[in-house]
Each structure stands twice: as C-alpha cells, then as structure tokens.
PDB file of C-alpha atoms in Angstrom:
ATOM      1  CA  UNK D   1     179.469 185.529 205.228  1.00 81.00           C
ATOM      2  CA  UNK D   2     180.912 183.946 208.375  1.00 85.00           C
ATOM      3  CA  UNK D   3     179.186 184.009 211.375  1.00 86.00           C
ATOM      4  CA  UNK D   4     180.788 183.920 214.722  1.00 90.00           C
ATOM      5  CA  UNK D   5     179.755 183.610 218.190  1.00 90.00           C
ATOM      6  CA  UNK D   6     182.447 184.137 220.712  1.00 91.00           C
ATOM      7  CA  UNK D   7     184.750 185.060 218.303  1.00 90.00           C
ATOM      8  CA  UNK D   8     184.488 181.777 217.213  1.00 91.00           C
ATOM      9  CA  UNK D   9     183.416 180.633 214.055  1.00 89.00           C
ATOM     10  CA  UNK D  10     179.935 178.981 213.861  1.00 88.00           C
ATOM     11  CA  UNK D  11     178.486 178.964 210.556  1.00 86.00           C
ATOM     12  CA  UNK D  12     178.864 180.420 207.266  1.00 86.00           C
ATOM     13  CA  UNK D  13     176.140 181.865 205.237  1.00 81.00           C
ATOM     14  CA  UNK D  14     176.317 181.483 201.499  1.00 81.00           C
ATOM     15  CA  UNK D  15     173.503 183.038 199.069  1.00 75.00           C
ATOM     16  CA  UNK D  16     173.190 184.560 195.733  1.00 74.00           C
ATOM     17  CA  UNK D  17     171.360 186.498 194.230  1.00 73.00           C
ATOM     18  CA  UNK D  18     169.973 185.391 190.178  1.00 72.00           C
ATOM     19  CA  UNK D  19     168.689 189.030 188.038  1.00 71.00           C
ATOM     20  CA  UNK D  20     167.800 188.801 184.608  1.00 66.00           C
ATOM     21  CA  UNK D  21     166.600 190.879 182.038  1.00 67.00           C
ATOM     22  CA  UNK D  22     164.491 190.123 179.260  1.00 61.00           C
ATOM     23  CA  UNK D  23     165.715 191.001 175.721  1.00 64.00           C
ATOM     24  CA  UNK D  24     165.160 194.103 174.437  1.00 67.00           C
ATOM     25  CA  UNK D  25     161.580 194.696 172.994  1.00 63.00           C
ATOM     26  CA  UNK D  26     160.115 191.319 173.794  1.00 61.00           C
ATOM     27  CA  UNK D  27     157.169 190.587 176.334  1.00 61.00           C
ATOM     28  CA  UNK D  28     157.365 186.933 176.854  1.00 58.00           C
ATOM     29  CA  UNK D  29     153.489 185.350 177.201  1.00 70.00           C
ATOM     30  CA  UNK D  30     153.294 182.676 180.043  1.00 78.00           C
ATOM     31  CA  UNK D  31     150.007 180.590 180.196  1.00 85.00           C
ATOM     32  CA  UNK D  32     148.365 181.520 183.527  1.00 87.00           C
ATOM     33  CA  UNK D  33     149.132 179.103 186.373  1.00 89.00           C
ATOM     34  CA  UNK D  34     146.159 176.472 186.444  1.00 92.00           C
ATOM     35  CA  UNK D  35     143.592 175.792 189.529  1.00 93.00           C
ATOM     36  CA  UNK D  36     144.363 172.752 191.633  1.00 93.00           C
ATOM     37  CA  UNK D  37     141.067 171.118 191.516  1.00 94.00           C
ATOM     38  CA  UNK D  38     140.623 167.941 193.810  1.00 94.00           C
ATOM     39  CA  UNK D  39     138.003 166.160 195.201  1.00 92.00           C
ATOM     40  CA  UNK D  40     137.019 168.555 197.538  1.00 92.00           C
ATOM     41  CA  UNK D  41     136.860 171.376 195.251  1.00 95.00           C
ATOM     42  CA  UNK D  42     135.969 169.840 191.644  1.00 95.00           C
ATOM     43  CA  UNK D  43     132.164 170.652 192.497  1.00 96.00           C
ATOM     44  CA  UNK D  44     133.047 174.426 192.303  1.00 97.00           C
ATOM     45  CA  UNK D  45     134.600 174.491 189.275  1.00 97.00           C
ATOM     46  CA  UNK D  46     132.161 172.314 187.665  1.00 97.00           C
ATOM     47  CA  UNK D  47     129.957 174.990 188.266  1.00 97.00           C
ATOM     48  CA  UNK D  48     132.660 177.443 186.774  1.00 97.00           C
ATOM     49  CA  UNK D  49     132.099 176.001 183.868  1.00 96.00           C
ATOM     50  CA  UNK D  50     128.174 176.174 183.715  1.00 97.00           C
ATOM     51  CA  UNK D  51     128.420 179.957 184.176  1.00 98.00           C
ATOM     52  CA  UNK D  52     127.743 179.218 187.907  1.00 98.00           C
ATOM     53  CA  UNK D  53     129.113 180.614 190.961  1.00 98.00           C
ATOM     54  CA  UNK D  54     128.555 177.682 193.843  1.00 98.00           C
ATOM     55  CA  UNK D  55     128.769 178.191 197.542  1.00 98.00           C
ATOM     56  CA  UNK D  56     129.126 175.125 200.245  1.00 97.00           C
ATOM     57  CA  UNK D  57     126.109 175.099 202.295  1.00 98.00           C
ATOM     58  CA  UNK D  58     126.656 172.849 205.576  1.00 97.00           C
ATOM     59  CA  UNK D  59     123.891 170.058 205.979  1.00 97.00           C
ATOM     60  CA  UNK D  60     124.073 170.323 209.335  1.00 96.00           C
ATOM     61  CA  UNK D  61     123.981 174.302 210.681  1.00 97.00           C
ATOM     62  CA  UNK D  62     123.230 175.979 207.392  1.00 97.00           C
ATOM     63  CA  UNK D  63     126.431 177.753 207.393  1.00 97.00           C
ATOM     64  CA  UNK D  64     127.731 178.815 203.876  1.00 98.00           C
ATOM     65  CA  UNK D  65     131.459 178.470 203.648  1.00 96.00           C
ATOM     66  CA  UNK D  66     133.951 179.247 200.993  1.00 95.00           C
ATOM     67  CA  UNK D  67     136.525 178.093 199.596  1.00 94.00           C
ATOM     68  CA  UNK D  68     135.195 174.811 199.305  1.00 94.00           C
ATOM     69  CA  UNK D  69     136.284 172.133 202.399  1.00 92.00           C
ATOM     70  CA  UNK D  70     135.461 168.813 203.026  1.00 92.00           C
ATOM     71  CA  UNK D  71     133.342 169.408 206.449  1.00 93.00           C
ATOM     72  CA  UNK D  72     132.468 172.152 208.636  1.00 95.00           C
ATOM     73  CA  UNK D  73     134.307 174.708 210.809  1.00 93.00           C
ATOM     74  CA  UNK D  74     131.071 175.876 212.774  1.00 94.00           C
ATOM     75  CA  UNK D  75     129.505 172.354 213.663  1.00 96.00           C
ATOM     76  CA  UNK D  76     131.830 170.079 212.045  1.00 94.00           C
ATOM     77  CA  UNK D  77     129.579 168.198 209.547  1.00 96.00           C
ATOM     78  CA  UNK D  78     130.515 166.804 206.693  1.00 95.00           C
ATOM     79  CA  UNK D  79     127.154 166.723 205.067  1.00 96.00           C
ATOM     80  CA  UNK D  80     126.866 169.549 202.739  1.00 96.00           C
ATOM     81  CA  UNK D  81     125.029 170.639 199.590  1.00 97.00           C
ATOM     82  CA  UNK D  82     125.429 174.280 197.613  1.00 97.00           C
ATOM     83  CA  UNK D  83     123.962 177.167 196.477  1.00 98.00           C
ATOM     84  CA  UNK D  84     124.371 179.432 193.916  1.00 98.00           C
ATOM     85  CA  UNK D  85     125.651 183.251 194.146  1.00 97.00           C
ATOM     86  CA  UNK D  86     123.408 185.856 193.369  1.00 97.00           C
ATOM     87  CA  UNK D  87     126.817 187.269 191.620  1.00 96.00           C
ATOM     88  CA  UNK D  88     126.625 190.509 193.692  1.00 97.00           C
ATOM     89  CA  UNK D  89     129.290 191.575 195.777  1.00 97.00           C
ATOM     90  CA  UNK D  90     131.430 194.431 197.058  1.00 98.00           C
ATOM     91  CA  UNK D  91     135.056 194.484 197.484  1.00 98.00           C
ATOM     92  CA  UNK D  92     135.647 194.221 201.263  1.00 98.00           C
ATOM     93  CA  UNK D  93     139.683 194.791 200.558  1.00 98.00           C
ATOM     94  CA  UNK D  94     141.946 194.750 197.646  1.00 97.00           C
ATOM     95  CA  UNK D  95     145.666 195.512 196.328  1.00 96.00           C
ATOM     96  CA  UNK D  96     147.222 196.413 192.586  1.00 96.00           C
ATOM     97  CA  UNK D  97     149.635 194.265 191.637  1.00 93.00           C
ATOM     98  CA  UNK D  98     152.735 196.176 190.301  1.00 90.00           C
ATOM     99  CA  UNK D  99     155.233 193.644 190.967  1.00 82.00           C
ATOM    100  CA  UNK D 100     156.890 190.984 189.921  1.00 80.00           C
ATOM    101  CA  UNK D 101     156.006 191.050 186.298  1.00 79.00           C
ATOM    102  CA  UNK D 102     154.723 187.669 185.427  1.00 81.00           C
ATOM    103  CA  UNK D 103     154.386 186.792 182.070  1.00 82.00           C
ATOM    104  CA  UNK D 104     150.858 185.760 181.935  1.00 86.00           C
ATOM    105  CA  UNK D 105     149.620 188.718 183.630  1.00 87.00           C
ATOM    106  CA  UNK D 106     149.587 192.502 182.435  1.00 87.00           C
ATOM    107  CA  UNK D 107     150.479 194.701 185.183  1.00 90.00           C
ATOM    108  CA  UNK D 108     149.178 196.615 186.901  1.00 93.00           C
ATOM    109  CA  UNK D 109     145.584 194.757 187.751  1.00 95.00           C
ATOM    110  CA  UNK D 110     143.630 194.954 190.783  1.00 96.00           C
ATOM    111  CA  UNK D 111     143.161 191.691 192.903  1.00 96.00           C
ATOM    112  CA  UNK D 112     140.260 191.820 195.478  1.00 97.00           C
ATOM    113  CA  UNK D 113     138.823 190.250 199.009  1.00 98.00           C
ATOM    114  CA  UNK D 114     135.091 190.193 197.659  1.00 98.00           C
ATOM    115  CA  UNK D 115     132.389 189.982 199.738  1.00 98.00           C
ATOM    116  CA  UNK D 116     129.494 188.402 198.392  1.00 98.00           C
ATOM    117  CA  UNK D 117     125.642 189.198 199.123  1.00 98.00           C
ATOM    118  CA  UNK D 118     125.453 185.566 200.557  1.00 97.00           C
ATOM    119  CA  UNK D 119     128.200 186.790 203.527  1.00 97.00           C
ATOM    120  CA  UNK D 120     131.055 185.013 201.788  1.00 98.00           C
ATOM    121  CA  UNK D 121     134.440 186.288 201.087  1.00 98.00           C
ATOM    122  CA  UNK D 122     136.473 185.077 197.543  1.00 97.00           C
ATOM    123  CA  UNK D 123     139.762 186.353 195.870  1.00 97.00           C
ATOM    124  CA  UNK D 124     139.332 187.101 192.714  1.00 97.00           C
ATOM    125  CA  UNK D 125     140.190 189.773 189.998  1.00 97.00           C
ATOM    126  CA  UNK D 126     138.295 193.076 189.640  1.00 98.00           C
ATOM    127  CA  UNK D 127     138.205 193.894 186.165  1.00 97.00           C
ATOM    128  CA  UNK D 128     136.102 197.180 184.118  1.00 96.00           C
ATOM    129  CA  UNK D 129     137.256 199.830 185.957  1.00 96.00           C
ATOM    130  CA  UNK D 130     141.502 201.044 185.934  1.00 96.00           C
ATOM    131  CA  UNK D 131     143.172 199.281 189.026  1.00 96.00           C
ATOM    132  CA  UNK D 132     143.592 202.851 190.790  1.00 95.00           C
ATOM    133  CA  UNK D 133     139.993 203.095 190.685  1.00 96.00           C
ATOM    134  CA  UNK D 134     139.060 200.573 192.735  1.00 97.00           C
ATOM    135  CA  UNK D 135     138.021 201.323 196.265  1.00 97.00           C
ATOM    136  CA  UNK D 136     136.805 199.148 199.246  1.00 97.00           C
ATOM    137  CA  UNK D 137     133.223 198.872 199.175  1.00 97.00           C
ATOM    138  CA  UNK D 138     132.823 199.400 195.133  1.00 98.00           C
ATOM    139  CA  UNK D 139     129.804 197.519 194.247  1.00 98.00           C
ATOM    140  CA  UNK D 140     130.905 194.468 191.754  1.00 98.00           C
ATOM    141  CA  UNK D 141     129.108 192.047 189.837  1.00 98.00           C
ATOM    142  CA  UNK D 142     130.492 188.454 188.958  1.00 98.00           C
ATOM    143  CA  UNK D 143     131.304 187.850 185.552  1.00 97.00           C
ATOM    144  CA  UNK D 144     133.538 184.923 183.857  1.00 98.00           C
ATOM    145  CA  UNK D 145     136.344 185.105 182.118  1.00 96.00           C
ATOM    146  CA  UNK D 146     137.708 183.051 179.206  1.00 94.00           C
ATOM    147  CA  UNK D 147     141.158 183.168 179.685  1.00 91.00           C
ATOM    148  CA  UNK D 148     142.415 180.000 177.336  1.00 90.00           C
ATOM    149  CA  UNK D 149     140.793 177.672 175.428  1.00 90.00           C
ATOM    150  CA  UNK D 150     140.969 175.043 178.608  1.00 90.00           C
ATOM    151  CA  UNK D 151     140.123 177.815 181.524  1.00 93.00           C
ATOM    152  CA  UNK D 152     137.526 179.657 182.387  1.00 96.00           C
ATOM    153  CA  UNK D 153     137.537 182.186 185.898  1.00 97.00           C
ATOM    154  CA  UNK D 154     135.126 184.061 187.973  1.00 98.00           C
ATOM    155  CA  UNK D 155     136.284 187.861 188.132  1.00 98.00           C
ATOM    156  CA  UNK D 156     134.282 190.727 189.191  1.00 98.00           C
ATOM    157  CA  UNK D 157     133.284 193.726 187.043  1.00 98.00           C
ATOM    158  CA  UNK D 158     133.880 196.808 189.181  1.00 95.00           C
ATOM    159  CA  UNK D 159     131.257 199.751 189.581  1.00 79.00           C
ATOM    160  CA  UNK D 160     128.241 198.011 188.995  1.00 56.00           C
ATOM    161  CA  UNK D 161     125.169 197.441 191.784  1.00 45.00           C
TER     162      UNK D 161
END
C-alpha cells in the first residue's frame, strides 16, 4: 500500500498475512511455556515446589507484595522475608480463553485475577468448575498442579470456601 501525503508519495506499507491449518484430525501437543525464574523470583518457586504458596513480606513497612520484586514500592526497602498463603482466595476478575488455540492448552479454560486472604492479587488458572461457571467473587482454594515431569503450578480450585 502506498501512502501519500500531498499527493506525493511518502512511504509504502508492505505486510502479510501467514494462516495455517493443521492437518485433518490431528491436535498437535506443545509443552507449556516454562516460568522465567531469576534471582528475584527463584524463592517463590522454590516454595512451588514444597507445596508452598510464598508471599514477599517487606522488612521494613510490613507490606506483602506479589509478584515477587527485589525491594519495595511502599517504603522502598529492600529487606524482605515471606510468608506463606493461607491458600484461600476469591477471584477478584477473570476471562475464558477461547482463542488462539495453543497447543499446550485445551480451550476453553478460565484464567483468573485472584485475590488472596492475605490482600494479594496472582494470575493463575481456575480449575474444578466449567470455565462459564466461574464468576467474580467465587470462593477458590489453591491447589498445585503437576503439569510435566519438570513443572509444577499453583492453580485455584473454583467453588470451594
């Protein structure tokens, strides 16, 4: 597409546009993408894998903060230690996936804004109840789910107290 200005040409656009379809029959299986973990987050999923659900606790205020960051966006600390989740939560906000199909994922499946009893807020899955049954508010429970032999996640089982 040219584009003019003045009558005058000033730039041309060039795109395109790749569709495929997968053969007929087949659902490919993609491993699901892996965490980043670094060294300000490693402590978290350390506790992942103990069954644990670990919030950042600031040494300075007291404020709990997740995700995990290296210092402190109420007093600016970088002293911190954690605690653990009661694993009760509600889901503050959520949306069903539909689309794109991704291979390692089944659609459709809820994703949700959880609220946590501590005052925190994670992203996670909601899982136990059918995606068009979850509502904002639904009392969830934290749960962990074995996805692969090398990864482990913290979902939330929906309609429990």
């Amino acid at each position: 597409m040219d584009v003019r200005a003045d009558g005058e040409l000033a730039g041309t656009h060039r795109f395109r546009i790749l569709k495929y379809a997968p053969a007929a029959g087949k659902k490919p299986k993609g491993q699901r993408p892996r965490p980043v973990i670094n060294r300000d987050n490693a402590g978290f999923w350390d506790g992942v894998s103990e069954h644990r659900l670990l919030i950042q606790r600031c040494g300075g205020c007291g404020t709990l903060r997740f995700p995990w960051l290296p210092g402190c966006n109420a007093c600016g600390s970088q002293e911190w230690d954690t605690v653990e989740a009661s694993g009760a939560g509600t889901v503050y906000s959520y949306v069903v996936m539909h689309h794109p199909p991704f291979p390692a994922f089944d659609p459709p499946y809820a994703v949700g804004l959880i609220e946590l009893a501590e005052g925190v807020r994670m992203v996670s899955n909601v899982v136990g109840v059918p995606p068009d049954k979850v509502r904002i508010g639904m009392p969830v429970r934290l749960e962990f789910l074995r996805v692969d032999a090398e990864l482990e996640l913290p979902v939330f089982r929906g309609g429990e107290g």
